[in-house]
CSV table of C-alpha atoms in Angstrom, one decimal:
chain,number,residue,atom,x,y,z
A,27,UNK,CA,-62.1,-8.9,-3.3
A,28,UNK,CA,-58.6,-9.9,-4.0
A,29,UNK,CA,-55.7,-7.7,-2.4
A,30,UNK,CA,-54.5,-6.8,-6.2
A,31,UNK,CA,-55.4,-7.3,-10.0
A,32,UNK,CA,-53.3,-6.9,-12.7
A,33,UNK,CA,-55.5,-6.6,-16.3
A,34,UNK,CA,-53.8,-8.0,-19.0
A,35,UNK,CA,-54.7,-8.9,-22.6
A,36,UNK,CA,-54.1,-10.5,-25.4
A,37,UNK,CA,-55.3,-10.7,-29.0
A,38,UNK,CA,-55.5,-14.5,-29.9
A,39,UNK,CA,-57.8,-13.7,-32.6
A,40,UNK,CA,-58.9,-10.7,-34.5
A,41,UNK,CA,-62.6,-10.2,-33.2
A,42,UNK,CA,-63.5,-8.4,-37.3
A,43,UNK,CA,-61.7,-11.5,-38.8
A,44,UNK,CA,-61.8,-14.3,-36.4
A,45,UNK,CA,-58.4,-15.1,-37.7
A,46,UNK,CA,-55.6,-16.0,-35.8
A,47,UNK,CA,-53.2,-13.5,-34.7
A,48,UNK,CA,-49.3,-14.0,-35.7
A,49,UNK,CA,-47.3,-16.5,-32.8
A,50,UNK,CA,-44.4,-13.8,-31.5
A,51,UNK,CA,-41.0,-15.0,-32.5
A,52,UNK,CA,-39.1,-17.3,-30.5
A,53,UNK,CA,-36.6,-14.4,-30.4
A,54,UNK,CA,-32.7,-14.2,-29.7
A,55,UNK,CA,-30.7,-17.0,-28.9
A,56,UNK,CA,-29.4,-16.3,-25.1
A,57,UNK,CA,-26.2,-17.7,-22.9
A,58,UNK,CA,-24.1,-16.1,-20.3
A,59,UNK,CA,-20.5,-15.3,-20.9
A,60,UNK,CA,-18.1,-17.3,-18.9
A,61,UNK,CA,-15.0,-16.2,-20.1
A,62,UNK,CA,-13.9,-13.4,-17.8
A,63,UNK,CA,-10.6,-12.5,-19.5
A,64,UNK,CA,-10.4,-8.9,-19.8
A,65,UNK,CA,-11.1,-7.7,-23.5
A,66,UNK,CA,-9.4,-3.8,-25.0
A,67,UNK,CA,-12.0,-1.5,-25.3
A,68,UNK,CA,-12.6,1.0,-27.6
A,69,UNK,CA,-13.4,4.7,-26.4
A,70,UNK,CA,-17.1,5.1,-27.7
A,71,UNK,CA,-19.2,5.3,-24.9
A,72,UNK,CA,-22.0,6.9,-24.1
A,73,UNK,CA,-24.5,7.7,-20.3
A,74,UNK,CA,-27.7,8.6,-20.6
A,75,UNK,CA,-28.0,10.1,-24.0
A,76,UNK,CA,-29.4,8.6,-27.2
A,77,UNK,CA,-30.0,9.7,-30.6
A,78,UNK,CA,-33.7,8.5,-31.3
A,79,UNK,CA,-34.4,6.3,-33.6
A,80,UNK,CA,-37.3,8.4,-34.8
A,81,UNK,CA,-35.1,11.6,-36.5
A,82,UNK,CA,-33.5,9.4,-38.9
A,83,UNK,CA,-34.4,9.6,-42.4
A,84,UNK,CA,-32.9,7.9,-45.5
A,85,UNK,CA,-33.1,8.7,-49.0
A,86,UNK,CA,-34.4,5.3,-50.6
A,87,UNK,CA,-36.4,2.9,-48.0
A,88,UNK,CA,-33.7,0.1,-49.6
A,89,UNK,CA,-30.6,1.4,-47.4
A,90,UNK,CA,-33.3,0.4,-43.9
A,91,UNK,CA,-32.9,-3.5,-43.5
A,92,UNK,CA,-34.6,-5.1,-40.6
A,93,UNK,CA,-32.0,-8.3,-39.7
A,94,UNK,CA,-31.6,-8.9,-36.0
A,95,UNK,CA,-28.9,-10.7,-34.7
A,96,UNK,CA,-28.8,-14.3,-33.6
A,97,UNK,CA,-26.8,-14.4,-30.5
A,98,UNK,CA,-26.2,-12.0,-28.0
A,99,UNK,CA,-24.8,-12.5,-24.2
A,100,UNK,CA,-26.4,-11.3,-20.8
A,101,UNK,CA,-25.2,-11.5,-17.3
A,102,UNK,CA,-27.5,-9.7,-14.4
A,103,UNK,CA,-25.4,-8.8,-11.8
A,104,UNK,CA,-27.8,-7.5,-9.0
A,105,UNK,CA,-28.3,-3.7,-9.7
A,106,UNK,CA,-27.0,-4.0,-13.1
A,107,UNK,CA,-28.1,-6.0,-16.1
A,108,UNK,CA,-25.4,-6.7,-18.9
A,109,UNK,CA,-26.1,-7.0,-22.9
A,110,UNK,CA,-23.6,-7.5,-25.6
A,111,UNK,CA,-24.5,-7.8,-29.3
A,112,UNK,CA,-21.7,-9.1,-31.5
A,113,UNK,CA,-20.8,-6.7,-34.7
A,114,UNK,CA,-18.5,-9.0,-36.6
A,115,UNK,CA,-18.7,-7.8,-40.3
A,116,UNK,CA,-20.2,-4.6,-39.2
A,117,UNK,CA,-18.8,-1.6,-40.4
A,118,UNK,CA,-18.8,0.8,-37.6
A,119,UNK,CA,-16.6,3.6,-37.9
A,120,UNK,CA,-17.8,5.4,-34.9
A,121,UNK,CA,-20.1,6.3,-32.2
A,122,UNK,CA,-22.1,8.0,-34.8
A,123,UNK,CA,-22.9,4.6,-36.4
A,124,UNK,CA,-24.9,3.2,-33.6
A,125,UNK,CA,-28.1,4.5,-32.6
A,126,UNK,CA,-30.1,3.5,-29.5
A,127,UNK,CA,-33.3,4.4,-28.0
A,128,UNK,CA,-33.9,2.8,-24.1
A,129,UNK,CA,-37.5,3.0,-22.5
A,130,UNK,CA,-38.5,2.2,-19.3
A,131,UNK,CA,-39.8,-1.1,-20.5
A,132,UNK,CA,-38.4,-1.9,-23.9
A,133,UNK,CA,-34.8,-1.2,-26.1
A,134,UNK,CA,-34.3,-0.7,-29.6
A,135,UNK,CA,-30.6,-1.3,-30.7
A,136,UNK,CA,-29.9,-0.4,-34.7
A,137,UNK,CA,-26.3,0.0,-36.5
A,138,UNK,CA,-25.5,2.1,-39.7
A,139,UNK,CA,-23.7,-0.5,-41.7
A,140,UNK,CA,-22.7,-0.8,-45.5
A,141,UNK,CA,-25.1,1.8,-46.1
A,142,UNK,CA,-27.9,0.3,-44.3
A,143,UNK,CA,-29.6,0.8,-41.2
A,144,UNK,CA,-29.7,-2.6,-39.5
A,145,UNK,CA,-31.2,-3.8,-36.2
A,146,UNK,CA,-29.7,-5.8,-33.5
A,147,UNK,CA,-32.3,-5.6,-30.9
A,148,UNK,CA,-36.1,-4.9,-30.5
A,149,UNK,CA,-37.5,-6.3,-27.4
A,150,UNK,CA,-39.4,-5.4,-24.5
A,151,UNK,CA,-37.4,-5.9,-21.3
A,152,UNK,CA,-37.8,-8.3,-18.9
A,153,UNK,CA,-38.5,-5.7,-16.3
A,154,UNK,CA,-38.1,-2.3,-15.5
A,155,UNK,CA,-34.6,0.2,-16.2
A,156,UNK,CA,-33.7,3.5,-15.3
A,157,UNK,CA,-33.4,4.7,-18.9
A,158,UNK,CA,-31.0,7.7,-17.7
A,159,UNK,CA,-28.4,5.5,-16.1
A,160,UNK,CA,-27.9,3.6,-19.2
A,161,UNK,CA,-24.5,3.0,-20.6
A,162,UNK,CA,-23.2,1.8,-23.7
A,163,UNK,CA,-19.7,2.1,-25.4
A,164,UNK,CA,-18.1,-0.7,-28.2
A,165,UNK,CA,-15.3,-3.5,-27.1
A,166,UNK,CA,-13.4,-5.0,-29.3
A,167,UNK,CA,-16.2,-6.7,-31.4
A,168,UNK,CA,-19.4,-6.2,-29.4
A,169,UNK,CA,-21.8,-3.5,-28.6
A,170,UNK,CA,-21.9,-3.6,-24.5
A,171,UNK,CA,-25.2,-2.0,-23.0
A,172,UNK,CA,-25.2,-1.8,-19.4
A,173,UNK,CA,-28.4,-1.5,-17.8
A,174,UNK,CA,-29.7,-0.1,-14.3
A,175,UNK,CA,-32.2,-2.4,-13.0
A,176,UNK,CA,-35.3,-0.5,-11.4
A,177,UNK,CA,-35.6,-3.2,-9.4
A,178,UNK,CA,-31.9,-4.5,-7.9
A,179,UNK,CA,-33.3,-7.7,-5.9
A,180,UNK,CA,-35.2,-8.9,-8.7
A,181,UNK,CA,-32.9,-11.6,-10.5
A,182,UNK,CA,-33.3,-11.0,-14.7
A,183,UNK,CA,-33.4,-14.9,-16.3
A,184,UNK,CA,-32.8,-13.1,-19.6
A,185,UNK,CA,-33.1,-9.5,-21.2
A,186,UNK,CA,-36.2,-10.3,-22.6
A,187,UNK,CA,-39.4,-11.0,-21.5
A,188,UNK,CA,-39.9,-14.7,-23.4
A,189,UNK,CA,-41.6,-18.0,-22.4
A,190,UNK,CA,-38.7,-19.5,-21.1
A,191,UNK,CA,-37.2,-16.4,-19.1
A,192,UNK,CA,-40.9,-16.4,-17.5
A,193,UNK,CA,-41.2,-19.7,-16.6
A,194,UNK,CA,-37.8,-19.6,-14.6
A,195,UNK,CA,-38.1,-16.2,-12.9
A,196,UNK,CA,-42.0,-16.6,-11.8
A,197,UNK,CA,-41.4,-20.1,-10.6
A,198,UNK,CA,-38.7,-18.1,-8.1
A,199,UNK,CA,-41.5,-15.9,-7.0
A,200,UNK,CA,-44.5,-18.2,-7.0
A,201,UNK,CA,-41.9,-20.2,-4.1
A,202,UNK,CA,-44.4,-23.0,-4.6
A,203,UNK,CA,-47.5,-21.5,-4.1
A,204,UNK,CA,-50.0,-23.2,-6.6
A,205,UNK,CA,-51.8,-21.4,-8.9
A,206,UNK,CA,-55.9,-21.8,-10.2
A,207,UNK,CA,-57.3,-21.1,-13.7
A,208,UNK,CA,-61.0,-20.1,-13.7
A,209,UNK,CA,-63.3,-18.6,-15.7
A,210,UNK,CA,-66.3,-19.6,-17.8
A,211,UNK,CA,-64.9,-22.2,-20.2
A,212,UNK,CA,-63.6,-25.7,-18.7
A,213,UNK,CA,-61.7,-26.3,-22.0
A,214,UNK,CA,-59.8,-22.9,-21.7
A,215,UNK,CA,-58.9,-23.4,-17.9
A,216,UNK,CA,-57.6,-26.5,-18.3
A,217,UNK,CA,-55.7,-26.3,-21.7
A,218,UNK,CA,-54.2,-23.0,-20.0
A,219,UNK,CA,-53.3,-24.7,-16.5
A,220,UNK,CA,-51.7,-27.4,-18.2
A,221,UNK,CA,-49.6,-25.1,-20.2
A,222,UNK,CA,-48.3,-23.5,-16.9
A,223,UNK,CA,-47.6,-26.4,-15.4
A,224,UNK,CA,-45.1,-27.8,-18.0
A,225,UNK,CA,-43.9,-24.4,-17.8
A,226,UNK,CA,-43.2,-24.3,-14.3
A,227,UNK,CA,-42.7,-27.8,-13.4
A,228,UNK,CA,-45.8,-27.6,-11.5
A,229,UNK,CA,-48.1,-30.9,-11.1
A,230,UNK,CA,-51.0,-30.1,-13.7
A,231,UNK,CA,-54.4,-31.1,-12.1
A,232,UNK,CA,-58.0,-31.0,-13.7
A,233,UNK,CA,-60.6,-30.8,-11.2
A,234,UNK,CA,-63.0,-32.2,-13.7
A,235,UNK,CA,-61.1,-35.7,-13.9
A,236,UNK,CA,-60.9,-35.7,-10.2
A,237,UNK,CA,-64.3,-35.7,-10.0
A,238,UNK,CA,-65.6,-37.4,-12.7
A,239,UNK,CA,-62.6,-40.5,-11.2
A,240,UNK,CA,-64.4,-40.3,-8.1
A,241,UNK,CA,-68.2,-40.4,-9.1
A,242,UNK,CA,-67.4,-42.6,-11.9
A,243,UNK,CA,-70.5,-40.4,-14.8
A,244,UNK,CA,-69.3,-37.7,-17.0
A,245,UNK,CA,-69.5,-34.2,-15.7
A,246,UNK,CA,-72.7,-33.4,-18.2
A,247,UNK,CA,-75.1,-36.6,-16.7
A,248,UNK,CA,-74.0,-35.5,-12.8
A,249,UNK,CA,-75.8,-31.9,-13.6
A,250,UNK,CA,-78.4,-33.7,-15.2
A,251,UNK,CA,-78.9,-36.5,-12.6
A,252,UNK,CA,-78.5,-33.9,-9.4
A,253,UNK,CA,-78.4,-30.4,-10.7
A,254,UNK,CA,-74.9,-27.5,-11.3
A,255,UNK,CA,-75.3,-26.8,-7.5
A,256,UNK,CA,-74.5,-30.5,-6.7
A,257,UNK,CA,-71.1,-30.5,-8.9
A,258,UNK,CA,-69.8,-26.9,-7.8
A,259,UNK,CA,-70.5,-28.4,-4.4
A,260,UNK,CA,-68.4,-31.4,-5.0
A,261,UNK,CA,-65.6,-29.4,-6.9
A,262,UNK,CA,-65.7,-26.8,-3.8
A,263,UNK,CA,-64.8,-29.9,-1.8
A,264,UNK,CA,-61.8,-31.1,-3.9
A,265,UNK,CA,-60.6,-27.6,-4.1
A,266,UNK,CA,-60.8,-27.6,0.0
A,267,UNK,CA,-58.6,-31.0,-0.6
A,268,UNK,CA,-56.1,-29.3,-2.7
A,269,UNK,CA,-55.4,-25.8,-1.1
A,270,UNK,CA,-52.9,-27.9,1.1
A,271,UNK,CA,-51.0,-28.7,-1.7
A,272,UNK,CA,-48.0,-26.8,-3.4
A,273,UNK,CA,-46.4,-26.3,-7.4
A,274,UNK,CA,-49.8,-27.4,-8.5
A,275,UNK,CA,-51.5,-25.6,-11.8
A,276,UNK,CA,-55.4,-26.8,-11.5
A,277,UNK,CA,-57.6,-25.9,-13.9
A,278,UNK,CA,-61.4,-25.8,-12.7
A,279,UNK,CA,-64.9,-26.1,-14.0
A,280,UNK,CA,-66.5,-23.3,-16.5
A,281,UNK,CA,-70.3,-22.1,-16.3
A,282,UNK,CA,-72.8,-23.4,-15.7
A,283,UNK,CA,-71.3,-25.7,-12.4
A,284,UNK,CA,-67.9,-24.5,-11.9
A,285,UNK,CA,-67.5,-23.6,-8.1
A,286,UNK,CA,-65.1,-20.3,-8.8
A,287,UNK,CA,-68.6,-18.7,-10.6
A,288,UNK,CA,-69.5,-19.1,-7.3
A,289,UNK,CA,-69.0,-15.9,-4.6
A,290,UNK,CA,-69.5,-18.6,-1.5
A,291,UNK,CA,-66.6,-21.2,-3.1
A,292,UNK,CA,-64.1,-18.9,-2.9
A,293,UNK,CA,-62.4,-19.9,0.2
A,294,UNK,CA,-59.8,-22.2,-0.8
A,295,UNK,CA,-59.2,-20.7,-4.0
A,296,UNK,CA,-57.4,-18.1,-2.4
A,297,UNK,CA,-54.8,-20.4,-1.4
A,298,UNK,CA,-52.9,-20.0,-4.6
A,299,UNK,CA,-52.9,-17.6,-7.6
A,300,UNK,CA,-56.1,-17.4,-9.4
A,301,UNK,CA,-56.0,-16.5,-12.5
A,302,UNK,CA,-59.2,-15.2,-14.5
A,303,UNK,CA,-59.7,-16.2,-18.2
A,304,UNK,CA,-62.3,-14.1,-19.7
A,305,UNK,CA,-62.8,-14.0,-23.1
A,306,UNK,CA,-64.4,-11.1,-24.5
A,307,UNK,CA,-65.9,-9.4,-27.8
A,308,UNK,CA,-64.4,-6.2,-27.4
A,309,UNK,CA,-62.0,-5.0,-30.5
A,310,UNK,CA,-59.0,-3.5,-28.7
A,311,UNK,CA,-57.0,-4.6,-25.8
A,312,UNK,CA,-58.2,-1.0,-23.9
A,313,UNK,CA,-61.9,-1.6,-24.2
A,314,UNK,CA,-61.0,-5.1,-23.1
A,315,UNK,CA,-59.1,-3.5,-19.7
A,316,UNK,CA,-61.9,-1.2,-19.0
A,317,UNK,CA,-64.5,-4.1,-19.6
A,318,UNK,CA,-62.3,-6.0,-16.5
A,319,UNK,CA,-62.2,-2.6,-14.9
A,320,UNK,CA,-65.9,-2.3,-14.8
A,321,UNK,CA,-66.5,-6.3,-13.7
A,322,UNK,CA,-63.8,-5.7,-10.7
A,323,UNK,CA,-65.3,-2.4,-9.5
A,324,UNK,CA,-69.1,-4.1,-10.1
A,325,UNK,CA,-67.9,-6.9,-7.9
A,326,UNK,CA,-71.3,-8.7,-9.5
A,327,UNK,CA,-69.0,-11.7,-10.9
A,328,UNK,CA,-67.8,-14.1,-8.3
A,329,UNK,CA,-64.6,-14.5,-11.0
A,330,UNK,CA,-63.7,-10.7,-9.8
A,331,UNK,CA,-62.2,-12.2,-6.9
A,332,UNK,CA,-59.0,-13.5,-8.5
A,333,UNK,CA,-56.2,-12.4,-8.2
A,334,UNK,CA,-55.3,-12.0,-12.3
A,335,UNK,CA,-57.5,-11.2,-14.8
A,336,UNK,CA,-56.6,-12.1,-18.6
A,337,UNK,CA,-58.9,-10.8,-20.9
A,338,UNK,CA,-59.1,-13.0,-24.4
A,339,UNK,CA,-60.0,-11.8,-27.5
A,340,UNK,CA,-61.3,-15.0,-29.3
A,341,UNK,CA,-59.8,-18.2,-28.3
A,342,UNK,CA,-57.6,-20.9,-30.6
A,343,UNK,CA,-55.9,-24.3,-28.3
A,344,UNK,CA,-53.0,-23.9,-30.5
A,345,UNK,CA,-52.5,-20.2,-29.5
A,346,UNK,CA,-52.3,-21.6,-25.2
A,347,UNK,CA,-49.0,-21.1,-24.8
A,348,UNK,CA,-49.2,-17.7,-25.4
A,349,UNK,CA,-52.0,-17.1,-23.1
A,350,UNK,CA,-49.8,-19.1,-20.9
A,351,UNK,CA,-47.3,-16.5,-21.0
A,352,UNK,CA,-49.5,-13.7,-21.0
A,353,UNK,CA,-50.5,-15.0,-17.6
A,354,UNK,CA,-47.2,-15.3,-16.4
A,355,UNK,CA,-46.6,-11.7,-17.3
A,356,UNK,CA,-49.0,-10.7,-14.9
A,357,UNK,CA,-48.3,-12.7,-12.6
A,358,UNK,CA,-44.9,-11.7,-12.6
A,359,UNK,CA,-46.2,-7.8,-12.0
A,360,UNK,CA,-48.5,-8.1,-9.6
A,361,UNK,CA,-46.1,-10.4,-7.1
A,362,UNK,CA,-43.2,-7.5,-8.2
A,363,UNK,CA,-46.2,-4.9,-7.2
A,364,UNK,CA,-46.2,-6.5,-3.2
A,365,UNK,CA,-43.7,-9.0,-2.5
A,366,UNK,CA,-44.9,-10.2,0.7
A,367,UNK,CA,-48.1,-11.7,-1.7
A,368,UNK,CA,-46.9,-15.2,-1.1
A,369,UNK,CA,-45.7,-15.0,2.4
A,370,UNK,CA,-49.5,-14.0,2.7
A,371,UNK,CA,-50.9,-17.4,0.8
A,372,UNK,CA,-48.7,-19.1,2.8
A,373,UNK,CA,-49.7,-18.2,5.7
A,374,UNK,CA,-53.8,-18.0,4.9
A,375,UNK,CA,-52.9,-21.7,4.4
A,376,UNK,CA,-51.2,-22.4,7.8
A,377,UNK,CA,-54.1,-21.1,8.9
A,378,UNK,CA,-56.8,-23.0,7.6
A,379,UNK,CA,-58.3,-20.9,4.7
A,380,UNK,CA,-60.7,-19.8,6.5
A,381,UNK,CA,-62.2,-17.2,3.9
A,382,UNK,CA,-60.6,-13.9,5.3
A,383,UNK,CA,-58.3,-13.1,2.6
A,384,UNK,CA,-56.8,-10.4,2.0
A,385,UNK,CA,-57.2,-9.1,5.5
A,386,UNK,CA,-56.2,-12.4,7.1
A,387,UNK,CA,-57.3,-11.8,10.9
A,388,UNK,CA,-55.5,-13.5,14.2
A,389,UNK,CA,-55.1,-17.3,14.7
A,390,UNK,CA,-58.2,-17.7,17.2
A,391,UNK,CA,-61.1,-15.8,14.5
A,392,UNK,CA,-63.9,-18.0,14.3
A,393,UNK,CA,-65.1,-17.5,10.6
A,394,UNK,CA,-68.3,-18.6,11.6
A,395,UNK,CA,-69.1,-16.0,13.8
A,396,UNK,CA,-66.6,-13.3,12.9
A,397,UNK,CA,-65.3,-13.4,16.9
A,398,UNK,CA,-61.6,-13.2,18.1
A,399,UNK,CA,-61.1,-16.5,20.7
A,400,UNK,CA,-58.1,-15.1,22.4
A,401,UNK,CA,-55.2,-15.9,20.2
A,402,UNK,CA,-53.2,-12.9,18.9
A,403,UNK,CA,-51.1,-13.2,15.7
């Protein structure tokens, strides 16, 4: 078993309509101030009180418009994460005009303008705050929002959790370590791996062209000629080949001959980060979790030994970046969840994985045999 899972899901198609879910918006334009001249600010601030969103009501749904701004700024700066929101042409008399509601996880920013209640801001956050240290007070022509990071050694790419915020701050915690996609489709693992690795800058790898380059027959006739056991045997030995290897994304071979459906393969898979795409039939994302739940506590799927599951609800090739970033997510809370996670790969590799992850055991363990020969870590 893998030292930690994280289950995540996501909804690439509607199981009751086998249509294809909406593609989240690209979202906010971001940049980092770099003018550091000192601006007047206005008295309006506020620490760890909010009115909520929720208790508002209006008279006619017209004076609630939905517009959220463009451009914004953010600076991290260690324990402290920094947002400003322009309000040019806003109409904010007071304090009393902005309204903002801070989560652990997400922050909703609205104005009263002109009548109308506008938003700036509705995002999940890139990670975690400490929603009663919050500050937030008006200068000159921006909102500020200063936010306590939950986390102070974790550096925030951007406020939000996007694509490209992902791909830079997991690339700083992967520190090279490669990562796997498995699972039982070969067109999902790859299509997926691929999508990390432009992400990441990683070297995308198929093991399906490596072998098929080096036996010179499709995969298909090779199971038909010499049988599934021959190919996950081959593909276990170009994994072997490739757990020495760093910033690659590889994506592996599906059922029936894939060597990751296979409990005895997994010794050089646990190199990297291996990341489980199952696609399921389930309806909701928390049947989907407890379906993972119930496969990882089973233990009766050799799959259940990665490190990352992500559970698909229908699958769509134009949808993989999205499942690319879903996987990202979770891979980004499960290396928060035990930071010494790639010190760990990186030293089952030193050491010639030799199949005892996570409990890796002293220098001179013979795997064979399960016996100590002396050396002490």
């Amino acid at each position: 078993m893998a030292a930690s899972l994280i289950f995540s899901f996501h909804p690439l198609l509607n199981p009751k309509t086998n249509s294809p879910s909406k593609t989240p918006p690209n979202g906010f334009r971001s940049f980092t101030r770099t003018n550091s001249s000192p601006r007047k600010s206005r008295t309006w601030a506020r620490k760890g009180h909010f009115k909520k969103l929720g208790s508002l009501s209006f008279d006619s749904p017209s004076t609630a418009e939905s517009v959220a701004t463009e451009d914004y700024e953010f600076s991290d700066s260690f324990a402290d994460a920094e947002l400003r929101l322009p309000l040019q042409g806003r109409e904010i008399q007071s304090s009393q005009d902005v309204f903002i509601d801070v989560k652990e996880n997400s922050l909703t920013v609205k104005v009263h303008s002109s009548g109308s209640l506008v938003t700036l801001m509705e995002t999940d956050l890139y990670d975690k705050i400490k929603p009663s240290e919050t500050i937030w007070y008006i200068d000159e022509d921006q909102l500020v929002i200063n936010l306590k990071k939950h986390d102070s050694d974790l550096k925030w790419p951007d406020v939000k959790e996007t694509w490209a915020s992902l791909t830079t701050g997991v690339l700083q915690l992967l520190k090279g370590t490669s990562v796997y996609t498995v699972g039982e489709s070969t067109e999902v693992n790859e299509i997926v791996a691929k999508e990390l690795a432009v992400g990441l800058g990683y070297i995308p790898l198929n093991t399906s062209e490596l072998l098929e380059r080096y036996v010179k027959q499709s995969i298909d006739s090779w199971m038909i000629a010499e049988g599934a056991d021959s190919v996950a045997e081959a593909e276990a030995t170009i994994l072997e080949s490739l757990s020495s290897h760093v910033r690659a994304a590889v994506g592996t071979l599906g059922e029936p001959f894939g060597a990751a459906g296979r409990a005895d393969k997994w010794r050089h898979l646990h190199s990297g980060f291996a990341i489980w795409l199952s696609q399921c039939d389930t309806a909701d994302e928390a049947s989907a979790k407890e379906e993972a739940r119930r496969h990882i506590q089973d233990g009766n799927l050799a799959y259940s030994n990665a490190d990352v599951v992500v559970k698909l609800g229908g699958w769509d090739p134009d949808h993989a970046r999205i499942v690319a970033q879903t996987c990202l997510s979770a891979l980004k809370q499960l290396i928060l969840s035990d930071k010494t996670l790639t010190g760990k790969k990186s030293l089952y590799i030193r050491l010639g994985c030799r199949g005892d992850w996570p409990n890796i055991k002293p220098p001179g363990w013979d795997p064979s045999t399960g016996a100590n020969t002396g050396f002490h870590l």
